[in-house]
Amino acid sequence: MDINEPMINEEIRDKEVRLIAEDGTQLGVMPTKAALEKAEQAGLDLVKIVATAQPPVCKLMDYDKHRYEQSKRERDLRKNQRIVTLKEVQLSATIEENDVQTKFKNAVKFLQDGDKVKVSIRFRGRQIAHADIGMKIMQDFASRIEEYGTVERRPMLEGRNMIMILGPKAEKKSFAEKSQERKERNAAKEAEKKTAPKEPKPQPKKKVKRESENMI
């Protein structure tokens, strides 16, 4: 058995468990045998969801369906994830407009693909004495790109190189998208509350009569 997989049905060897119904209803503490009988009657699996609790918490569920839905969510999550890479666009202190346009188009493509862009200028020979020219070129490039990206790191001189980092512009979400995300977060919280085991209520202590009271 995979160590990441929870114990189910006959794999559960504990004497008793705290049982939760499929809909989240708390069914209380009972012998594991009785919990297995309930699972069999409902045509469901008994799944240990909190192994460290005393007694362990188990839930009635269709485990194959649960595992399929979990796997699907993980696949969707991986599909929506994208590794951001750092692309580079090299300018120069003597760059001409045609070349600027070409570099601009490349940078826009990278940003639209969701990547970050490192814009660099290499100063050669005596050009380093006129770093202010490079700064103006960088600022001009940043102003051209502002519709597609944002400056994450302002132009800085590092030795003979001036470097600026651009990041893709975050898409603004509509009110409907924000509202839907909020509903999904609230639904997830409610689901957690239903499945979370409740602490058993403390039983009131019985009053023990003293011998002196019985003698009255």
Short mmCIF file of N, CA and C in Angstrom, two decimals, residues 84-180:
data_model
loop_
_atom_site.label_atom_id
_atom_site.label_comp_id
_atom_site.label_asym_id
_atom_site.label_seq_id
_atom_site.Cartn_x
_atom_site.Cartn_y
_atom_site.Cartn_z
N VAL A 84 7.63 30.07 -14.85
CA VAL A 84 8.04 31.36 -15.40
C VAL A 84 9.55 31.33 -15.63
N THR A 85 9.96 31.65 -16.86
CA THR A 85 11.38 31.70 -17.18
C THR A 85 11.81 33.14 -17.42
N LEU A 86 13.09 33.38 -17.31
CA LEU A 86 13.65 34.72 -17.52
C LEU A 86 14.28 34.78 -18.91
N LYS A 87 13.64 35.50 -19.80
CA LYS A 87 14.16 35.70 -21.15
C LYS A 87 15.02 36.97 -21.15
N GLU A 88 15.87 37.10 -22.18
CA GLU A 88 16.75 38.28 -22.23
C GLU A 88 16.63 39.01 -23.56
N VAL A 89 16.63 40.33 -23.46
CA VAL A 89 16.65 41.20 -24.63
C VAL A 89 17.85 42.13 -24.46
N GLN A 90 18.75 42.13 -25.43
CA GLN A 90 19.96 42.94 -25.33
C GLN A 90 19.85 44.20 -26.20
N LEU A 91 20.04 45.33 -25.56
CA LEU A 91 20.09 46.61 -26.27
C LEU A 91 21.54 47.06 -26.32
N SER A 92 21.77 48.23 -26.86
CA SER A 92 23.12 48.79 -26.86
C SER A 92 23.04 50.31 -26.73
N ALA A 93 24.15 50.92 -26.35
CA ALA A 93 24.16 52.38 -26.16
C ALA A 93 24.01 53.11 -27.48
N THR A 94 24.24 52.42 -28.61
CA THR A 94 24.16 53.06 -29.94
C THR A 94 23.05 52.42 -30.79
N ILE A 95 22.06 51.82 -30.12
CA ILE A 95 21.01 51.09 -30.84
C ILE A 95 20.18 52.04 -31.70
N GLU A 96 19.78 51.57 -32.88
CA GLU A 96 18.96 52.36 -33.78
C GLU A 96 17.49 51.98 -33.63
N GLU A 97 16.59 52.84 -34.13
CA GLU A 97 15.15 52.67 -33.94
C GLU A 97 14.65 51.33 -34.47
N ASN A 98 15.13 50.90 -35.64
CA ASN A 98 14.69 49.63 -36.21
C ASN A 98 14.98 48.46 -35.27
N ASP A 99 16.18 48.50 -34.67
CA ASP A 99 16.57 47.44 -33.73
C ASP A 99 15.73 47.51 -32.45
N VAL A 100 15.43 48.73 -32.01
CA VAL A 100 14.59 48.91 -30.81
C VAL A 100 13.22 48.28 -31.05
N GLN A 101 12.66 48.50 -32.24
CA GLN A 101 11.35 47.94 -32.58
C GLN A 101 11.38 46.41 -32.55
N THR A 102 12.47 45.84 -33.09
CA THR A 102 12.60 44.37 -33.10
C THR A 102 12.69 43.82 -31.68
N LYS A 103 13.53 44.47 -30.85
CA LYS A 103 13.70 44.03 -29.45
C LYS A 103 12.38 44.20 -28.69
N PHE A 104 11.65 45.27 -28.99
CA PHE A 104 10.37 45.54 -28.34
C PHE A 104 9.37 44.42 -28.64
N LYS A 105 9.29 44.01 -29.91
CA LYS A 105 8.37 42.94 -30.31
C LYS A 105 8.71 41.62 -29.60
N ASN A 106 10.01 41.34 -29.51
CA ASN A 106 10.44 40.12 -28.82
C ASN A 106 10.04 40.16 -27.35
N ALA A 107 10.27 41.31 -26.71
CA ALA A 107 9.94 41.47 -25.29
C ALA A 107 8.44 41.31 -25.05
N VAL A 108 7.64 41.91 -25.94
CA VAL A 108 6.18 41.80 -25.82
C VAL A 108 5.74 40.34 -25.91
N LYS A 109 6.33 39.60 -26.85
CA LYS A 109 5.98 38.18 -27.02
C LYS A 109 6.31 37.40 -25.74
N PHE A 110 7.49 37.63 -25.19
CA PHE A 110 7.89 36.94 -23.95
C PHE A 110 6.90 37.25 -22.82
N LEU A 111 6.56 38.52 -22.66
CA LEU A 111 5.67 38.94 -21.59
C LEU A 111 4.27 38.35 -21.77
N GLN A 112 3.79 38.31 -22.99
CA GLN A 112 2.47 37.75 -23.26
C GLN A 112 2.44 36.24 -23.03
N ASP A 113 3.60 35.59 -23.12
CA ASP A 113 3.71 34.15 -22.84
C ASP A 113 3.80 33.90 -21.33
N GLY A 114 3.85 35.00 -20.55
CA GLY A 114 3.92 34.85 -19.09
C GLY A 114 5.32 34.83 -18.52
N ASP A 115 6.34 35.09 -19.35
CA ASP A 115 7.72 35.07 -18.88
C ASP A 115 8.17 36.47 -18.44
N LYS A 116 9.23 36.49 -17.66
CA LYS A 116 9.87 37.76 -17.30
C LYS A 116 10.95 38.07 -18.33
N VAL A 117 11.32 39.34 -18.41
CA VAL A 117 12.32 39.76 -19.40
C VAL A 117 13.44 40.55 -18.73
N LYS A 118 14.65 40.10 -18.99
CA LYS A 118 15.84 40.83 -18.53
C LYS A 118 16.32 41.69 -19.70
N VAL A 119 16.27 43.00 -19.52
CA VAL A 119 16.74 43.93 -20.55
C VAL A 119 18.13 44.39 -20.14
N SER A 120 19.10 44.21 -21.04
CA SER A 120 20.48 44.55 -20.67
C SER A 120 21.17 45.40 -21.75
N ILE A 121 22.08 46.22 -21.28
CA ILE A 121 22.94 47.01 -22.18
C ILE A 121 24.39 46.76 -21.74
N ARG A 122 25.22 46.37 -22.68
CA ARG A 122 26.65 46.15 -22.42
C ARG A 122 27.42 47.37 -22.94
N PHE A 123 28.09 48.06 -22.01
CA PHE A 123 28.88 49.24 -22.40
C PHE A 123 30.29 48.80 -22.80
N ARG A 124 30.70 49.20 -23.98
CA ARG A 124 32.02 48.81 -24.49
C ARG A 124 32.98 50.01 -24.46
N GLY A 125 34.19 49.73 -24.08
CA GLY A 125 35.23 50.78 -24.07
C GLY A 125 34.82 52.01 -23.28
N ARG A 126 34.91 53.17 -23.96
CA ARG A 126 34.64 54.44 -23.29
C ARG A 126 33.14 54.73 -23.12
N GLN A 127 32.28 53.85 -23.65
CA GLN A 127 30.83 54.05 -23.51
C GLN A 127 30.40 54.11 -22.04
N ILE A 128 31.17 53.45 -21.18
CA ILE A 128 30.82 53.40 -19.77
C ILE A 128 30.78 54.80 -19.15
N ALA A 129 31.52 55.74 -19.75
CA ALA A 129 31.53 57.12 -19.25
C ALA A 129 30.21 57.83 -19.55
N HIS A 130 29.42 57.25 -20.43
CA HIS A 130 28.14 57.87 -20.82
C HIS A 130 26.97 56.93 -20.47
N ALA A 131 27.01 56.43 -19.24
CA ALA A 131 25.96 55.52 -18.78
C ALA A 131 24.59 56.18 -18.78
N ASP A 132 24.57 57.53 -18.71
CA ASP A 132 23.29 58.24 -18.71
C ASP A 132 22.54 58.02 -20.03
N ILE A 133 23.28 57.81 -21.12
CA ILE A 133 22.64 57.52 -22.42
C ILE A 133 21.93 56.17 -22.33
N GLY A 134 22.60 55.20 -21.71
CA GLY A 134 21.99 53.88 -21.52
C GLY A 134 20.74 53.96 -20.66
N MET A 135 20.80 54.82 -19.63
CA MET A 135 19.65 54.99 -18.75
C MET A 135 18.44 55.52 -19.52
N LYS A 136 18.67 56.48 -20.42
CA LYS A 136 17.59 57.05 -21.22
C LYS A 136 16.99 55.99 -22.16
N ILE A 137 17.87 55.14 -22.72
CA ILE A 137 17.40 54.06 -23.61
C ILE A 137 16.52 53.09 -22.82
N MET A 138 16.94 52.76 -21.61
CA MET A 138 16.18 51.85 -20.75
C MET A 138 14.82 52.44 -20.40
N GLN A 139 14.82 53.72 -20.00
CA GLN A 139 13.57 54.38 -19.62
C GLN A 139 12.60 54.47 -20.79
N ASP A 140 13.15 54.73 -21.97
CA ASP A 140 12.32 54.79 -23.18
C ASP A 140 11.71 53.41 -23.47
N PHE A 141 12.52 52.36 -23.31
CA PHE A 141 12.06 51.00 -23.56
C PHE A 141 10.95 50.63 -22.56
N ALA A 142 11.14 51.02 -21.30
CA ALA A 142 10.15 50.73 -20.25
C ALA A 142 8.83 51.43 -20.54
N SER A 143 8.90 52.68 -21.03
CA SER A 143 7.67 53.42 -21.33
C SER A 143 6.92 52.79 -22.52
N ARG A 144 7.66 52.25 -23.48
CA ARG A 144 7.03 51.60 -24.64
C ARG A 144 6.31 50.30 -24.23
N ILE A 145 6.89 49.64 -23.23
CA ILE A 145 6.41 48.30 -22.87
C ILE A 145 5.32 48.33 -21.79
N GLU A 146 5.01 49.51 -21.23
CA GLU A 146 4.16 49.56 -20.04
C GLU A 146 2.74 49.01 -20.28
N GLU A 147 2.30 48.93 -21.51
CA GLU A 147 0.99 48.35 -21.79
C GLU A 147 1.00 46.83 -21.60
N TYR A 148 2.18 46.22 -21.72
CA TYR A 148 2.29 44.76 -21.68
C TYR A 148 3.01 44.24 -20.43
N GLY A 149 3.78 45.10 -19.77
CA GLY A 149 4.54 44.64 -18.62
C GLY A 149 4.84 45.75 -17.64
N THR A 150 5.38 45.37 -16.52
CA THR A 150 5.74 46.34 -15.48
C THR A 150 7.22 46.18 -15.13
N VAL A 151 7.82 47.26 -14.69
CA VAL A 151 9.24 47.22 -14.29
C VAL A 151 9.33 46.66 -12.88
N GLU A 152 9.90 45.47 -12.76
CA GLU A 152 10.06 44.84 -11.45
C GLU A 152 11.38 45.24 -10.80
N ARG A 153 12.34 45.59 -11.63
CA ARG A 153 13.63 46.06 -11.11
C ARG A 153 14.11 47.18 -12.02
N ARG A 154 14.27 48.33 -11.45
CA ARG A 154 14.69 49.49 -12.24
C ARG A 154 16.10 49.31 -12.79
N PRO A 155 16.43 50.03 -13.87
CA PRO A 155 17.77 49.88 -14.46
C PRO A 155 18.87 50.17 -13.44
N MET A 156 19.81 49.23 -13.34
CA MET A 156 20.94 49.38 -12.42
C MET A 156 22.22 49.00 -13.14
N LEU A 157 23.27 49.73 -12.82
CA LEU A 157 24.57 49.47 -13.44
C LEU A 157 25.33 48.45 -12.61
N GLU A 158 25.73 47.36 -13.27
CA GLU A 158 26.51 46.30 -12.62
C GLU A 158 27.77 46.09 -13.45
N GLY A 159 28.85 46.70 -13.01
CA GLY A 159 30.08 46.64 -13.80
C GLY A 159 29.89 47.38 -15.10
N ARG A 160 30.02 46.69 -16.22
CA ARG A 160 29.83 47.30 -17.53
C ARG A 160 28.43 47.00 -18.11
N ASN A 161 27.58 46.42 -17.29
CA ASN A 161 26.23 46.08 -17.75
C ASN A 161 25.18 46.88 -17.00
N MET A 162 24.19 47.34 -17.73
CA MET A 162 23.01 47.95 -17.11
C MET A 162 21.87 46.97 -17.31
N ILE A 163 21.18 46.66 -16.20
CA ILE A 163 20.15 45.61 -16.25
C ILE A 163 18.84 46.12 -15.69
N MET A 164 17.76 45.74 -16.36
CA MET A 164 16.39 46.05 -15.93
C MET A 164 15.56 44.77 -16.08
N ILE A 165 14.68 44.51 -15.12
CA ILE A 165 13.82 43.32 -15.17
C ILE A 165 12.37 43.76 -15.36
N LEU A 166 11.72 43.15 -16.36
CA LEU A 166 10.30 43.40 -16.63
C LEU A 166 9.49 42.15 -16.31
N GLY A 167 8.30 42.35 -15.79
CA GLY A 167 7.41 41.24 -15.51
C GLY A 167 6.09 41.41 -16.26
N PRO A 168 5.40 40.31 -16.56
CA PRO A 168 4.12 40.42 -17.27
C PRO A 168 3.10 41.18 -16.45
N LYS A 169 2.26 41.92 -17.12
CA LYS A 169 1.24 42.71 -16.44
C LYS A 169 0.14 41.78 -15.96
N ALA A 170 -0.22 41.90 -14.68
CA ALA A 170 -1.27 41.05 -14.13
C ALA A 170 -2.61 41.41 -14.75
N GLU A 171 -3.35 40.36 -15.14
CA GLU A 171 -4.67 40.60 -15.73
C GLU A 171 -5.65 40.98 -14.63
N LYS A 172 -6.41 42.01 -14.89
CA LYS A 172 -7.43 42.44 -13.93
C LYS A 172 -8.63 41.52 -14.01
N LYS A 173 -9.04 41.02 -12.85
CA LYS A 173 -10.18 40.11 -12.82
C LYS A 173 -11.48 40.90 -12.75
N SER A 174 -12.49 40.37 -13.42
CA SER A 174 -13.78 41.02 -13.40
C SER A 174 -14.45 40.81 -12.05
N PHE A 175 -15.49 41.60 -11.78
CA PHE A 175 -16.23 41.47 -10.53
C PHE A 175 -16.81 40.07 -10.40
N ALA A 176 -17.32 39.52 -11.53
CA ALA A 176 -17.92 38.18 -11.51
C ALA A 176 -16.89 37.11 -11.15
N GLU A 177 -15.65 37.24 -11.69
CA GLU A 177 -14.59 36.27 -11.39
C GLU A 177 -14.20 36.33 -9.91
N LYS A 178 -14.09 37.56 -9.38
CA LYS A 178 -13.74 37.72 -7.96
C LYS A 178 -14.84 37.13 -7.07
N SER A 179 -16.10 37.38 -7.47
CA SER A 179 -17.24 36.88 -6.70
C SER A 179 -17.25 35.35 -6.70
N GLN A 180 -16.96 34.73 -7.85
CA GLN A 180 -16.93 33.28 -7.96
C GLN A 180 -15.82 32.68 -7.11
#
